[in-house]
mmCIF file with all atom_site columns, C-alpha atoms and ligand atoms in Angstrom:
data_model
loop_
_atom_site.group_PDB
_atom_site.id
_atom_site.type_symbol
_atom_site.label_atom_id
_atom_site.label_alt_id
_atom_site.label_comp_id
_atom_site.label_asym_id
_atom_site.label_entity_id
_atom_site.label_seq_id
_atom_site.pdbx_PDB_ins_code
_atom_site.Cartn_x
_atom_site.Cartn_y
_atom_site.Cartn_z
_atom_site.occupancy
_atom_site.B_iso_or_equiv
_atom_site.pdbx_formal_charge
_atom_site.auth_seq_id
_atom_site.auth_comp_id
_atom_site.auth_asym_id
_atom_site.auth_atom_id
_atom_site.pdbx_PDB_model_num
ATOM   1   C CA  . UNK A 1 1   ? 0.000   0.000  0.000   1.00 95.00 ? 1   UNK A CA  1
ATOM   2   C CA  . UNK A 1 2   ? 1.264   3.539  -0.992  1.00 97.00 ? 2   UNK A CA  1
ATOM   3   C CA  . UNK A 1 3   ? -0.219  5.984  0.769   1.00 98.00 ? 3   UNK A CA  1
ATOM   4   C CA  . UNK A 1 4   ? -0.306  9.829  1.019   1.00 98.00 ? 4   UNK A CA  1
ATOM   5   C CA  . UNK A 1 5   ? -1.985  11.497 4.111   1.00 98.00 ? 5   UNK A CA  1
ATOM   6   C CA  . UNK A 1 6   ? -2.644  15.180 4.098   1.00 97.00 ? 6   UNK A CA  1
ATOM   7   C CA  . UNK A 1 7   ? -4.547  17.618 5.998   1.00 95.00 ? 7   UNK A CA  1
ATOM   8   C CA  . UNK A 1 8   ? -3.739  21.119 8.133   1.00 92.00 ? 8   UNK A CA  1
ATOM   9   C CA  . UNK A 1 9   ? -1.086  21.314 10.357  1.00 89.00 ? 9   UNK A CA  1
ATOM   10  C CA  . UNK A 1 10  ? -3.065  19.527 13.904  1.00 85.00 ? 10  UNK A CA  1
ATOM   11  C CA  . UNK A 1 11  ? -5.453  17.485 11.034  1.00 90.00 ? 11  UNK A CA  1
ATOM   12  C CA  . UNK A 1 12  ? -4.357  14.320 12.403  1.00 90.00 ? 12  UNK A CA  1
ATOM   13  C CA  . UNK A 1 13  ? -2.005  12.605 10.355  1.00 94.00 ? 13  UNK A CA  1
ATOM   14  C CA  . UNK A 1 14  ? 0.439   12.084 12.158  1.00 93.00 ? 14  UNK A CA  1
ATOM   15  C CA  . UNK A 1 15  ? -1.344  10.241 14.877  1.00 95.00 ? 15  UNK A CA  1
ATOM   16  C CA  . UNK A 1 16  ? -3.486  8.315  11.883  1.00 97.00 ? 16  UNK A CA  1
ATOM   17  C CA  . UNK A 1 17  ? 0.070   7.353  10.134  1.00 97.00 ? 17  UNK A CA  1
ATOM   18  C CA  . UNK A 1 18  ? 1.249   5.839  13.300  1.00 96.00 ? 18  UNK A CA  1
ATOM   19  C CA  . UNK A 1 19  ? -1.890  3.667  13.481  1.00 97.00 ? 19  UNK A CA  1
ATOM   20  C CA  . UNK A 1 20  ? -1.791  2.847  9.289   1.00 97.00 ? 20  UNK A CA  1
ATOM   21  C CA  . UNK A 1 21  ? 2.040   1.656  10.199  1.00 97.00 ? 21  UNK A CA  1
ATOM   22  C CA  . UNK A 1 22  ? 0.406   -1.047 11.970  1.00 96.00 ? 22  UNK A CA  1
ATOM   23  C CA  . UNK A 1 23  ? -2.878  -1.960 10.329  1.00 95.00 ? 23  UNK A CA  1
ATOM   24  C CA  . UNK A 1 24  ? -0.832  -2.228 6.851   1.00 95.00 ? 24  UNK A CA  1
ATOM   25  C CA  . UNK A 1 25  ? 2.936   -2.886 7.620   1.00 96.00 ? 25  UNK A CA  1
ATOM   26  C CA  . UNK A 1 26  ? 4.639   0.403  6.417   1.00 97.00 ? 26  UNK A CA  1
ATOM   27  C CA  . UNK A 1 27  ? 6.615   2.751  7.777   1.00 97.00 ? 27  UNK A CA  1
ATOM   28  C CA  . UNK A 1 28  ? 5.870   6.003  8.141   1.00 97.00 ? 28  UNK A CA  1
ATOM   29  C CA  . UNK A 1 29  ? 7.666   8.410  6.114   1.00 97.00 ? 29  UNK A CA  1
ATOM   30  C CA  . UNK A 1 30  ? 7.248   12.416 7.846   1.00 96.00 ? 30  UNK A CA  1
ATOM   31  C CA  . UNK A 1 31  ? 9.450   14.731 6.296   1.00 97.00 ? 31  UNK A CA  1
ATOM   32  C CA  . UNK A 1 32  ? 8.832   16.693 9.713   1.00 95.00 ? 32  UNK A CA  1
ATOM   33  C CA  . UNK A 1 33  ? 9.944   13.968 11.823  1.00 95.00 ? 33  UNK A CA  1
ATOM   34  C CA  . UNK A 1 34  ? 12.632  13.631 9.522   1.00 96.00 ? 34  UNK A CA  1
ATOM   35  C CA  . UNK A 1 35  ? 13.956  16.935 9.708   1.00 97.00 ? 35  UNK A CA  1
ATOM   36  C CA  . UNK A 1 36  ? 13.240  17.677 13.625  1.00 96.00 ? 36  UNK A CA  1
ATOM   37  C CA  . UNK A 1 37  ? 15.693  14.599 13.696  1.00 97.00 ? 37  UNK A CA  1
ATOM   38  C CA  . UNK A 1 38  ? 18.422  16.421 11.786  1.00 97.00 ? 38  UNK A CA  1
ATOM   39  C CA  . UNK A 1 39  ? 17.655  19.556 13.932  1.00 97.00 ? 39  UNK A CA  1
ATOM   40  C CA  . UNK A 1 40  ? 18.581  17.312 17.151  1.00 97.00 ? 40  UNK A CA  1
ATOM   41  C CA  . UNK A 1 41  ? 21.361  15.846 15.588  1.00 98.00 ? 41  UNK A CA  1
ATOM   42  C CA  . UNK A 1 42  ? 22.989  19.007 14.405  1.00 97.00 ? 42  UNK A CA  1
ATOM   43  C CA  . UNK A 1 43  ? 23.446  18.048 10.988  1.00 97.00 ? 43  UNK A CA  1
ATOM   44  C CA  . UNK A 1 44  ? 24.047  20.795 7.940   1.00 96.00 ? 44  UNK A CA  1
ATOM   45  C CA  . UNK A 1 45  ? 20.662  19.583 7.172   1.00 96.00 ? 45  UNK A CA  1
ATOM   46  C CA  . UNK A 1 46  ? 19.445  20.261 10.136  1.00 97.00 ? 46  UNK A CA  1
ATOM   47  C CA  . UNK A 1 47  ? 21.114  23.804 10.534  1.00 96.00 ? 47  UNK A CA  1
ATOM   48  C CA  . UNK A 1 48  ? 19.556  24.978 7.754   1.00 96.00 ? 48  UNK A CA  1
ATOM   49  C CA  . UNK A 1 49  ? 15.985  24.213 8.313   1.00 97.00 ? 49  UNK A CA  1
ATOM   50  C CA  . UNK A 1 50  ? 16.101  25.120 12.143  1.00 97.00 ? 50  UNK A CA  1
ATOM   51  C CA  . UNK A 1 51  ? 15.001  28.818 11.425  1.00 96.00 ? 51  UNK A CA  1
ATOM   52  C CA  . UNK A 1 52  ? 12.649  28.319 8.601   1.00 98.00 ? 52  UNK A CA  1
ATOM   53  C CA  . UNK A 1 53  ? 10.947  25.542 10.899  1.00 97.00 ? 53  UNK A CA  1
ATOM   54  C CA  . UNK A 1 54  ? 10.616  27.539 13.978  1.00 95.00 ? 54  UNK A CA  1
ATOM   55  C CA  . UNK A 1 55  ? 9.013   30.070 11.708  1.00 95.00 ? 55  UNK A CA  1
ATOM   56  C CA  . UNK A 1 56  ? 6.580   27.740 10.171  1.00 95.00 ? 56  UNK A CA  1
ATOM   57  C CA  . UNK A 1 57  ? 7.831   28.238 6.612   1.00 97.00 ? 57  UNK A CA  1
ATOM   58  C CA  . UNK A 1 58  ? 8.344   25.528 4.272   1.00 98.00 ? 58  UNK A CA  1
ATOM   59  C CA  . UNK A 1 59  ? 11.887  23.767 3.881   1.00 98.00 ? 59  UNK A CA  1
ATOM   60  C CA  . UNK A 1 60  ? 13.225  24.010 -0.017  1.00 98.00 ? 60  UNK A CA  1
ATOM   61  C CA  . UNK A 1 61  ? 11.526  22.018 -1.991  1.00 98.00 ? 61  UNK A CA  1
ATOM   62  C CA  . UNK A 1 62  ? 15.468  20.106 -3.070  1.00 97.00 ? 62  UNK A CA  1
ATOM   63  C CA  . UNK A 1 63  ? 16.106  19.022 0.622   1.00 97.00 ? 63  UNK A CA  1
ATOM   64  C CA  . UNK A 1 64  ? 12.952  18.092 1.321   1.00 98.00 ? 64  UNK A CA  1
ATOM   65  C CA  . UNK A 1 65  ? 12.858  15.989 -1.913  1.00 97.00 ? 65  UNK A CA  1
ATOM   66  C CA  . UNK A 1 66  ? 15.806  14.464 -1.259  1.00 96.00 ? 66  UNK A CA  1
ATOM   67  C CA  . UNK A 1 67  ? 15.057  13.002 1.895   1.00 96.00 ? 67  UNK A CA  1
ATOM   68  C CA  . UNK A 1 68  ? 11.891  11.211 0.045   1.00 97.00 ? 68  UNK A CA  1
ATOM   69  C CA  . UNK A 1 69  ? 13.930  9.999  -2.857  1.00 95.00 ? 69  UNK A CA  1
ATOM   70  C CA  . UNK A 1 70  ? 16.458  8.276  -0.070  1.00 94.00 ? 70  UNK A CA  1
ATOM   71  C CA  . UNK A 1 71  ? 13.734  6.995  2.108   1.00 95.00 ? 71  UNK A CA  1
ATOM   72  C CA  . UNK A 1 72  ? 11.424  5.271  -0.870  1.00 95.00 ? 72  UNK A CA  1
ATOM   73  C CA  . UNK A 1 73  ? 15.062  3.750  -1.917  1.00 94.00 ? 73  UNK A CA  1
ATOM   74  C CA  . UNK A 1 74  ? 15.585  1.867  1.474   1.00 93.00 ? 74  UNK A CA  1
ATOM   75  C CA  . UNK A 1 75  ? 14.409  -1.467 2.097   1.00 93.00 ? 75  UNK A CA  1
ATOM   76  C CA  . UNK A 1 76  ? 11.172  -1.331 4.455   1.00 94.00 ? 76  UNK A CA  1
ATOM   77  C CA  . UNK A 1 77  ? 9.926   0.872  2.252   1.00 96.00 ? 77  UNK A CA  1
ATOM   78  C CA  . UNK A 1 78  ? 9.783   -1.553 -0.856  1.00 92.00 ? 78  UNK A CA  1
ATOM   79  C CA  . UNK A 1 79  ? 6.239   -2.846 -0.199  1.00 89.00 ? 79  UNK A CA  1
ATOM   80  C CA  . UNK A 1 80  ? 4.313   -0.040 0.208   1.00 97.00 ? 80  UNK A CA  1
ATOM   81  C CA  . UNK A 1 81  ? 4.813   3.397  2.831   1.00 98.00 ? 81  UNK A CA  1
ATOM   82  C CA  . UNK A 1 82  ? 2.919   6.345  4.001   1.00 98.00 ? 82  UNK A CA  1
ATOM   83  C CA  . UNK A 1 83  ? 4.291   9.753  3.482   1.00 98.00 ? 83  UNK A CA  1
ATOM   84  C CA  . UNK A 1 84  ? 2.997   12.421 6.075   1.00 97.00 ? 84  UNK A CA  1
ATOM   85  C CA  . UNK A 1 85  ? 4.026   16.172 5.532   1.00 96.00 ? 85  UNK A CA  1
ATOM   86  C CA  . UNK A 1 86  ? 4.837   15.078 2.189   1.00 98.00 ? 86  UNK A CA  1
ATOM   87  C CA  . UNK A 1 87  ? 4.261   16.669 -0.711  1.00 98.00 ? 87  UNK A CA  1
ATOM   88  C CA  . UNK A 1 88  ? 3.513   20.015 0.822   1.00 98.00 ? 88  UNK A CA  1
ATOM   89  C CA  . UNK A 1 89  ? 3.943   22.043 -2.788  1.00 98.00 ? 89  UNK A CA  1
ATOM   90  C CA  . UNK A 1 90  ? 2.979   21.677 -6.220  1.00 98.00 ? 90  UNK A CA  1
ATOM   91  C CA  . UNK A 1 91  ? 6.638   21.633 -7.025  1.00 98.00 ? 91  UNK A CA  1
ATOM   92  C CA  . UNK A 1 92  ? 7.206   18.476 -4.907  1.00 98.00 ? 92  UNK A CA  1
ATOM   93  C CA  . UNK A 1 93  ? 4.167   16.630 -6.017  1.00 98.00 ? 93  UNK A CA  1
ATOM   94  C CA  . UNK A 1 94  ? 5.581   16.494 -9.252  1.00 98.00 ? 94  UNK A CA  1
ATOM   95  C CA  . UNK A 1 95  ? 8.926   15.575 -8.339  1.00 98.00 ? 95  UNK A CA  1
ATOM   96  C CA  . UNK A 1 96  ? 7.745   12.759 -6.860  1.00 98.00 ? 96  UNK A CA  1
ATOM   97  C CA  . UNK A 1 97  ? 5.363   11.895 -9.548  1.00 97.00 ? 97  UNK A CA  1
ATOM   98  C CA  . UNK A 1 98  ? 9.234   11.588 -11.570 1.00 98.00 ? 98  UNK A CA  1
ATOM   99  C CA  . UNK A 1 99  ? 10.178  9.590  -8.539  1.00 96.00 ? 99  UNK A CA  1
ATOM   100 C CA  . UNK A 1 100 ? 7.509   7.102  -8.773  1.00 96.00 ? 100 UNK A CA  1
ATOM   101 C CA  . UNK A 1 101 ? 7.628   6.189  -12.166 1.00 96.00 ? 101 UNK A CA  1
ATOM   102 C CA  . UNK A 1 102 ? 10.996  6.260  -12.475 1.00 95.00 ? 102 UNK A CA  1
ATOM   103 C CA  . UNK A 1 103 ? 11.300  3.597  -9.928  1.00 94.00 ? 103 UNK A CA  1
ATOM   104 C CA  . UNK A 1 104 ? 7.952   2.192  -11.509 1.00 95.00 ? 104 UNK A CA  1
ATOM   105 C CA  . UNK A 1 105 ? 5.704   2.839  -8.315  1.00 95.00 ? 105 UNK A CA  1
ATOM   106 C CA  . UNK A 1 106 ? 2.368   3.937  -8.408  1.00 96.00 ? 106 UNK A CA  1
ATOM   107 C CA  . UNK A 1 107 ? 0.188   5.541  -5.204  1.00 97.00 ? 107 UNK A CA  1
ATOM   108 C CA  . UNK A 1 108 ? -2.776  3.647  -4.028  1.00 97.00 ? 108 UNK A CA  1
ATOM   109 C CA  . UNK A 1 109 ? -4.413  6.517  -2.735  1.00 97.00 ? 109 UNK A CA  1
ATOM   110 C CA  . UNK A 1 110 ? -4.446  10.039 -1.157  1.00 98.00 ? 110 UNK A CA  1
ATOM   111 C CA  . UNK A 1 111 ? -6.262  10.437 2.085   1.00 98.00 ? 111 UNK A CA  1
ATOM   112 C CA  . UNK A 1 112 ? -7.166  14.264 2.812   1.00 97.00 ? 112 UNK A CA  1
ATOM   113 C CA  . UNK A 1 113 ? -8.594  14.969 6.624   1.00 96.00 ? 113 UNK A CA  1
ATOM   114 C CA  . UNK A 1 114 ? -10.810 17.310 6.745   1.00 94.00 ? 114 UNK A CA  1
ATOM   115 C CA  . UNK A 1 115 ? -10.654 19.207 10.068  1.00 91.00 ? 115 UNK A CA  1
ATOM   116 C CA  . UNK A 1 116 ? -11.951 22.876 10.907  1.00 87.00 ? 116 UNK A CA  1
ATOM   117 C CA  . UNK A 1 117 ? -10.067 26.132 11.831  1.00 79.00 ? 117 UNK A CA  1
ATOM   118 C CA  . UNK A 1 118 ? -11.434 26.457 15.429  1.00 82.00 ? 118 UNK A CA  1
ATOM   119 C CA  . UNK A 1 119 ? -10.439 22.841 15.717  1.00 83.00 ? 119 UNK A CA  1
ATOM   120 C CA  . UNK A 1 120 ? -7.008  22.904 14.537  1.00 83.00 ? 120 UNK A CA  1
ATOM   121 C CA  . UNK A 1 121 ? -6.247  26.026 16.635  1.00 81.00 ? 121 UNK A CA  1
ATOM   122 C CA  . UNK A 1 122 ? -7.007  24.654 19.935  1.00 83.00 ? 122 UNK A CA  1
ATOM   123 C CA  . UNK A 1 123 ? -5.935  20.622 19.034  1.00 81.00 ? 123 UNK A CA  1
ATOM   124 C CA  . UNK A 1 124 ? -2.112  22.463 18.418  1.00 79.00 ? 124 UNK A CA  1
ATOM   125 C CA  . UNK A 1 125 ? -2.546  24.510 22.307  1.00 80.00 ? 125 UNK A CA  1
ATOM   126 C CA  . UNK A 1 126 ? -3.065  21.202 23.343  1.00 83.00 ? 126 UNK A CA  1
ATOM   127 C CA  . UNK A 1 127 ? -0.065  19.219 21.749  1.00 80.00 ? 127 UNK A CA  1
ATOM   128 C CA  . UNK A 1 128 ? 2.119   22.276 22.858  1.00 80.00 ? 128 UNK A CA  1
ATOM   129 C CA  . UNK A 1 129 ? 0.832   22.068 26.540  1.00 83.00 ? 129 UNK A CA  1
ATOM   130 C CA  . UNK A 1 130 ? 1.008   17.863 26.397  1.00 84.00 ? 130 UNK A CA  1
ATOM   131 C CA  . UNK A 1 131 ? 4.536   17.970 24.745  1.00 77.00 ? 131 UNK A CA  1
ATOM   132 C CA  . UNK A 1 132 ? 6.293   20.039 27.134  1.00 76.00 ? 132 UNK A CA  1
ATOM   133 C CA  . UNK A 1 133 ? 7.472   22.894 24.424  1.00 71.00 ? 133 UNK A CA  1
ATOM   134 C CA  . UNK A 1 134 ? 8.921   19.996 23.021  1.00 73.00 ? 134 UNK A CA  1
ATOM   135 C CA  . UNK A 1 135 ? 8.099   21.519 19.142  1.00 77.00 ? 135 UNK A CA  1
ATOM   136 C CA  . UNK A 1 136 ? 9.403   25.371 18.356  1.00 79.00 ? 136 UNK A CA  1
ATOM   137 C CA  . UNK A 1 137 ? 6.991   25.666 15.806  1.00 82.00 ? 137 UNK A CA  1
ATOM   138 C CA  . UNK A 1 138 ? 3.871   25.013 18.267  1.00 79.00 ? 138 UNK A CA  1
ATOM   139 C CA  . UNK A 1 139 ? 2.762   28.055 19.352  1.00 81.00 ? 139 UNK A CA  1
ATOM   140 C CA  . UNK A 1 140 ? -0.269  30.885 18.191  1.00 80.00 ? 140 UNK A CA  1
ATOM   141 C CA  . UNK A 1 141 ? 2.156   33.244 16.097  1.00 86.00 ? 141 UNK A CA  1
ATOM   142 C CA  . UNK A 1 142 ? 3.694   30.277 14.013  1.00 89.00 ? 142 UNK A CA  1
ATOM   143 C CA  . UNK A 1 143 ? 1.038   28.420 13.721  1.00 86.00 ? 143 UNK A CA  1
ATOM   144 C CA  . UNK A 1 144 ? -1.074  30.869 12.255  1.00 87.00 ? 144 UNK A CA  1
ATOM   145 C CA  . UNK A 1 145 ? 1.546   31.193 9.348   1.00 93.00 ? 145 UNK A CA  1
ATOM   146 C CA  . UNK A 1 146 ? 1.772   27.491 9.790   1.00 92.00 ? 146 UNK A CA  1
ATOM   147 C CA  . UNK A 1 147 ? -2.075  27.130 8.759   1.00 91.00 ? 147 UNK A CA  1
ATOM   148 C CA  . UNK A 1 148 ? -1.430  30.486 6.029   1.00 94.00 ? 148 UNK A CA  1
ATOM   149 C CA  . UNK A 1 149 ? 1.300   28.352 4.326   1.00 96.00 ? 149 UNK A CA  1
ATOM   150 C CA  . UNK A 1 150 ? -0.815  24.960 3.690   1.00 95.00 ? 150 UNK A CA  1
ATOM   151 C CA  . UNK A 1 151 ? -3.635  27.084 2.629   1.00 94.00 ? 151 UNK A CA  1
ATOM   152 C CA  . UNK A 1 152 ? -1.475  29.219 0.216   1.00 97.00 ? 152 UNK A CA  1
ATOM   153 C CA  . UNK A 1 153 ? 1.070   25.936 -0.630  1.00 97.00 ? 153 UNK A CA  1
ATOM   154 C CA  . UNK A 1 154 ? -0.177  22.976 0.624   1.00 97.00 ? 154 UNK A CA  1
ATOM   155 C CA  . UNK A 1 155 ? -4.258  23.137 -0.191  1.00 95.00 ? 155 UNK A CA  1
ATOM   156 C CA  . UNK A 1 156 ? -3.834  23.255 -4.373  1.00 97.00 ? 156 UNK A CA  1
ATOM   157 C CA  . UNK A 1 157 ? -2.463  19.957 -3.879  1.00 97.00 ? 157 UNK A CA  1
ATOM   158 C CA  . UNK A 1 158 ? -5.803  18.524 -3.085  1.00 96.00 ? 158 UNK A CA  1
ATOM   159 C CA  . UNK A 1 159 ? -7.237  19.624 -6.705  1.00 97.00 ? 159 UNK A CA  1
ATOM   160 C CA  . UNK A 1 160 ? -4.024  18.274 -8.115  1.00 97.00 ? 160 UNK A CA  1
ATOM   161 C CA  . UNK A 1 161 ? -4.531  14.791 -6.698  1.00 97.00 ? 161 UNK A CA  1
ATOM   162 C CA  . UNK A 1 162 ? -7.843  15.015 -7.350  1.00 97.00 ? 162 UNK A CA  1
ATOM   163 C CA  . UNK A 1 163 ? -7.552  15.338 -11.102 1.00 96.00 ? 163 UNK A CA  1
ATOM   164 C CA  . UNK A 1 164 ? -5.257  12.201 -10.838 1.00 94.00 ? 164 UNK A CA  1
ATOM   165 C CA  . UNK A 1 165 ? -8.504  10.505 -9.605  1.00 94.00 ? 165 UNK A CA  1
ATOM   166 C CA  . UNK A 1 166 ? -7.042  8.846  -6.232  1.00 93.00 ? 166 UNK A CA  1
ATOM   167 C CA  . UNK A 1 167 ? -8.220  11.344 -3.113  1.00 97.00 ? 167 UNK A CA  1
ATOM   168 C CA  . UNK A 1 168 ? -10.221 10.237 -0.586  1.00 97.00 ? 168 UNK A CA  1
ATOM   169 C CA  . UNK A 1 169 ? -11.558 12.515 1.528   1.00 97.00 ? 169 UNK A CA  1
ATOM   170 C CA  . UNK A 1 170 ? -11.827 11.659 5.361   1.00 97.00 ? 170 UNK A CA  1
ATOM   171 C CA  . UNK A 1 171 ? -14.006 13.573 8.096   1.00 95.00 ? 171 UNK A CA  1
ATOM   172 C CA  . UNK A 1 172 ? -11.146 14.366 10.770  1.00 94.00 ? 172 UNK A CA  1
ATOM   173 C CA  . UNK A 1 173 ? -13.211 15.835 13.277  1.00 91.00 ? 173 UNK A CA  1
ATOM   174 C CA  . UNK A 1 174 ? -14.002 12.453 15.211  1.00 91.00 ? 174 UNK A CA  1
ATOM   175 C CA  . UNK A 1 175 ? -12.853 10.340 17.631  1.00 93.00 ? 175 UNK A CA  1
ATOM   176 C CA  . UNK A 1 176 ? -9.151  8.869  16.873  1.00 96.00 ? 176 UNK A CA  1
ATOM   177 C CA  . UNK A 1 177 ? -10.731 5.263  16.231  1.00 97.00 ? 177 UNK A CA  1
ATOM   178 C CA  . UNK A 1 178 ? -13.747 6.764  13.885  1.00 97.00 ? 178 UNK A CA  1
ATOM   179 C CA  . UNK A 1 179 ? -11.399 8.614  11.714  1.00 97.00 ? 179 UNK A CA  1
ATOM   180 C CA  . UNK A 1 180 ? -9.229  5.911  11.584  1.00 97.00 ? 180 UNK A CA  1
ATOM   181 C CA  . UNK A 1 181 ? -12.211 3.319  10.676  1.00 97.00 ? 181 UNK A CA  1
ATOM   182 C CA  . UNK A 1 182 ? -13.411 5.971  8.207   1.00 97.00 ? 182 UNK A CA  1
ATOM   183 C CA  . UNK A 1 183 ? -9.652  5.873  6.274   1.00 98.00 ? 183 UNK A CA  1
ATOM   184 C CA  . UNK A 1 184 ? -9.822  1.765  6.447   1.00 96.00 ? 184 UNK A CA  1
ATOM   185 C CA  . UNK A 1 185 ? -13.162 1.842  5.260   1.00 97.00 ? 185 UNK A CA  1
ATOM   186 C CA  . UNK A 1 186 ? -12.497 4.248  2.472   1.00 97.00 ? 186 UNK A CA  1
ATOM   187 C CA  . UNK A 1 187 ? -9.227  2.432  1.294   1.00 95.00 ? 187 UNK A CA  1
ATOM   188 C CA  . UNK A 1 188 ? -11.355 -0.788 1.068   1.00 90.00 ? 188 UNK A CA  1
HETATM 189 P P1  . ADP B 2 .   ? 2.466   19.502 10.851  1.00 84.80 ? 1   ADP B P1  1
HETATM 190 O O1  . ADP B 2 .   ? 1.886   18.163 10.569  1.00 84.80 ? 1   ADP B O1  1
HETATM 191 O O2  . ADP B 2 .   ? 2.063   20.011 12.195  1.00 84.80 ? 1   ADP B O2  1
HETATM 192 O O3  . ADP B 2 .   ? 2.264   20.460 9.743   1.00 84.80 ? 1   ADP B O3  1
HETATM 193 P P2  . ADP B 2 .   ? 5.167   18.542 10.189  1.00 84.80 ? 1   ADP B P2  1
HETATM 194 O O4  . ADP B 2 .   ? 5.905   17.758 11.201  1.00 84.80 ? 1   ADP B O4  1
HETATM 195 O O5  . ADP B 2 .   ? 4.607   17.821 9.032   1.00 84.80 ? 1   ADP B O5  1
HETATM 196 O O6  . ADP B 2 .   ? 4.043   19.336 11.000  1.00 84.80 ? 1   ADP B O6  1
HETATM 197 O O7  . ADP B 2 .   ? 6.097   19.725 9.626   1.00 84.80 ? 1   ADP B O7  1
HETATM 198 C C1  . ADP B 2 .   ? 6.721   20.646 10.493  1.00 84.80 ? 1   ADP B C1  1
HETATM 199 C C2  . ADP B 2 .   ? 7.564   21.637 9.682   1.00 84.80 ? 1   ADP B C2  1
HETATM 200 O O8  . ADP B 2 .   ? 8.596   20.920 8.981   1.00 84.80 ? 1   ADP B O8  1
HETATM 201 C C3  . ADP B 2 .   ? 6.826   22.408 8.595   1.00 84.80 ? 1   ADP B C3  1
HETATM 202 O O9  . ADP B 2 .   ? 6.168   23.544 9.110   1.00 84.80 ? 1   ADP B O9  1
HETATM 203 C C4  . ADP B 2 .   ? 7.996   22.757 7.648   1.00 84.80 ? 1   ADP B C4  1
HETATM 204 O O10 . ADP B 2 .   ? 8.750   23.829 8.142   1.00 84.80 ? 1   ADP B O10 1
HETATM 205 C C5  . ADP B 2 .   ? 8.867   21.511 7.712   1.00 84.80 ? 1   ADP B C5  1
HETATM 206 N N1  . ADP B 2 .   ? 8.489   20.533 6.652   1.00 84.80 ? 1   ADP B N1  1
HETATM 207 C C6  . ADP B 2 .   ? 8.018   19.271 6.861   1.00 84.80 ? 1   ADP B C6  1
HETATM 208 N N2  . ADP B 2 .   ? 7.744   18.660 5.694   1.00 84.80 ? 1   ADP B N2  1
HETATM 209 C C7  . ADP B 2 .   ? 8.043   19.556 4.724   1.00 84.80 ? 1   ADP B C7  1
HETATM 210 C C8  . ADP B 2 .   ? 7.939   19.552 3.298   1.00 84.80 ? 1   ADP B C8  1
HETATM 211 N N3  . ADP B 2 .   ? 7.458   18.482 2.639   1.00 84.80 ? 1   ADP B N3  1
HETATM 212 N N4  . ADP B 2 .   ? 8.327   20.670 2.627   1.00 84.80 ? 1   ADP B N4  1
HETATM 213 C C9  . ADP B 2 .   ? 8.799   21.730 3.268   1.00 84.80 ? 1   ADP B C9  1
HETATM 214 N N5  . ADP B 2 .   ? 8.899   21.824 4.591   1.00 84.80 ? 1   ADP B N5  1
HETATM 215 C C10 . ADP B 2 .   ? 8.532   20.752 5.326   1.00 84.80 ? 1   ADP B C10 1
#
């Protein structure tokens, strides 16, 4: 199974990924995650998208395409993944159309959450208060670019996948569980 999910920053998907890991045997493939790990580690990688994180704005579209290209190359990867915070521009959704067929991959399907503004605003106080500060970027002032740049970036995508014919669009205002039944359900 090769899966896209997308959705707002605070939609959900990284919380549905997780669960998808297990249901199909992927692995989860977050460009954030990736990228908060290069932060930690102090890599050159890392040192250059610390401030443009911690702002909210959008890595370059090379680095953040590399790290996809390398990750759908390594083993666990070879039967199927889920990519989460990835494609986030137009530009990237067509590099990695080029990566797919050149390795001669297709997706099975692109699941959009559907969540609303109120919802999103106070689900991200929450994660901030529950992870300690953990995240830079969680907090009003970022987020609100946060939510500007999907809607500016990140939204067209949605139009663009759905012209390829494969969205599926979830309703991620429920329970953990009855979004996650509604994405099983939907992927048949
Ligand atoms: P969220 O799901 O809350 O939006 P992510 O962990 O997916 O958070 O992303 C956090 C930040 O990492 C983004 O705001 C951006 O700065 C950077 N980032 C992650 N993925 C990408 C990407 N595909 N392109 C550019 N920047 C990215």
């Amino acid at each position: 199974m090769r899966l896209i999910i997308m959705g707002p920053p605070g939609a959900g998907k990284g919380t549905q990924a997780k669960i998808l890991v297990e249901k199909y045997s992927i692995p989860q493939l977050s460009t954030g995650d990736i990228l908060r790990a290069a932060i930690q580690a102090k890599t050159p990688m890392g040192l250059q998208a610390k401030e443009i994180m911690a702002r909210g704005d959008l890595v370059p579209d090379e680095v953040v395409c590399g790290i996809v290209s390398e990750r759908l190359d390594s083993a666990d990867a070879k039967n199927g993944f889920i990519l989460d915070g990835f494609p986030r521009t137009i530009a990237q959704a067509e590099e990695l159309d080029r990566m797919m067929e050149e390795k001669g991959i297709a997706l099975d399907a692109v699941i959009s959450l559907d969540v609303d503004a109120d919802a999103l605003v106070a689900r991200i106080k929450q994660r901030a208060e529950e992870s300690g500060g953990t995240r830079a970027d969680d907090n009003e002032e970022v987020l609100r670019n946060r939510l500007e740049v999907y809607g500016e970036l990140t939204k067209p995508l949605i139009a663009y996948y759905k012209k390829q014919g494969n969205v599926k669009s979830i309703d991620g205002m429920g329970s953990i569980e009855e979004v996650t039944s509604a994405i099983t359900d939907a992927l048949g």
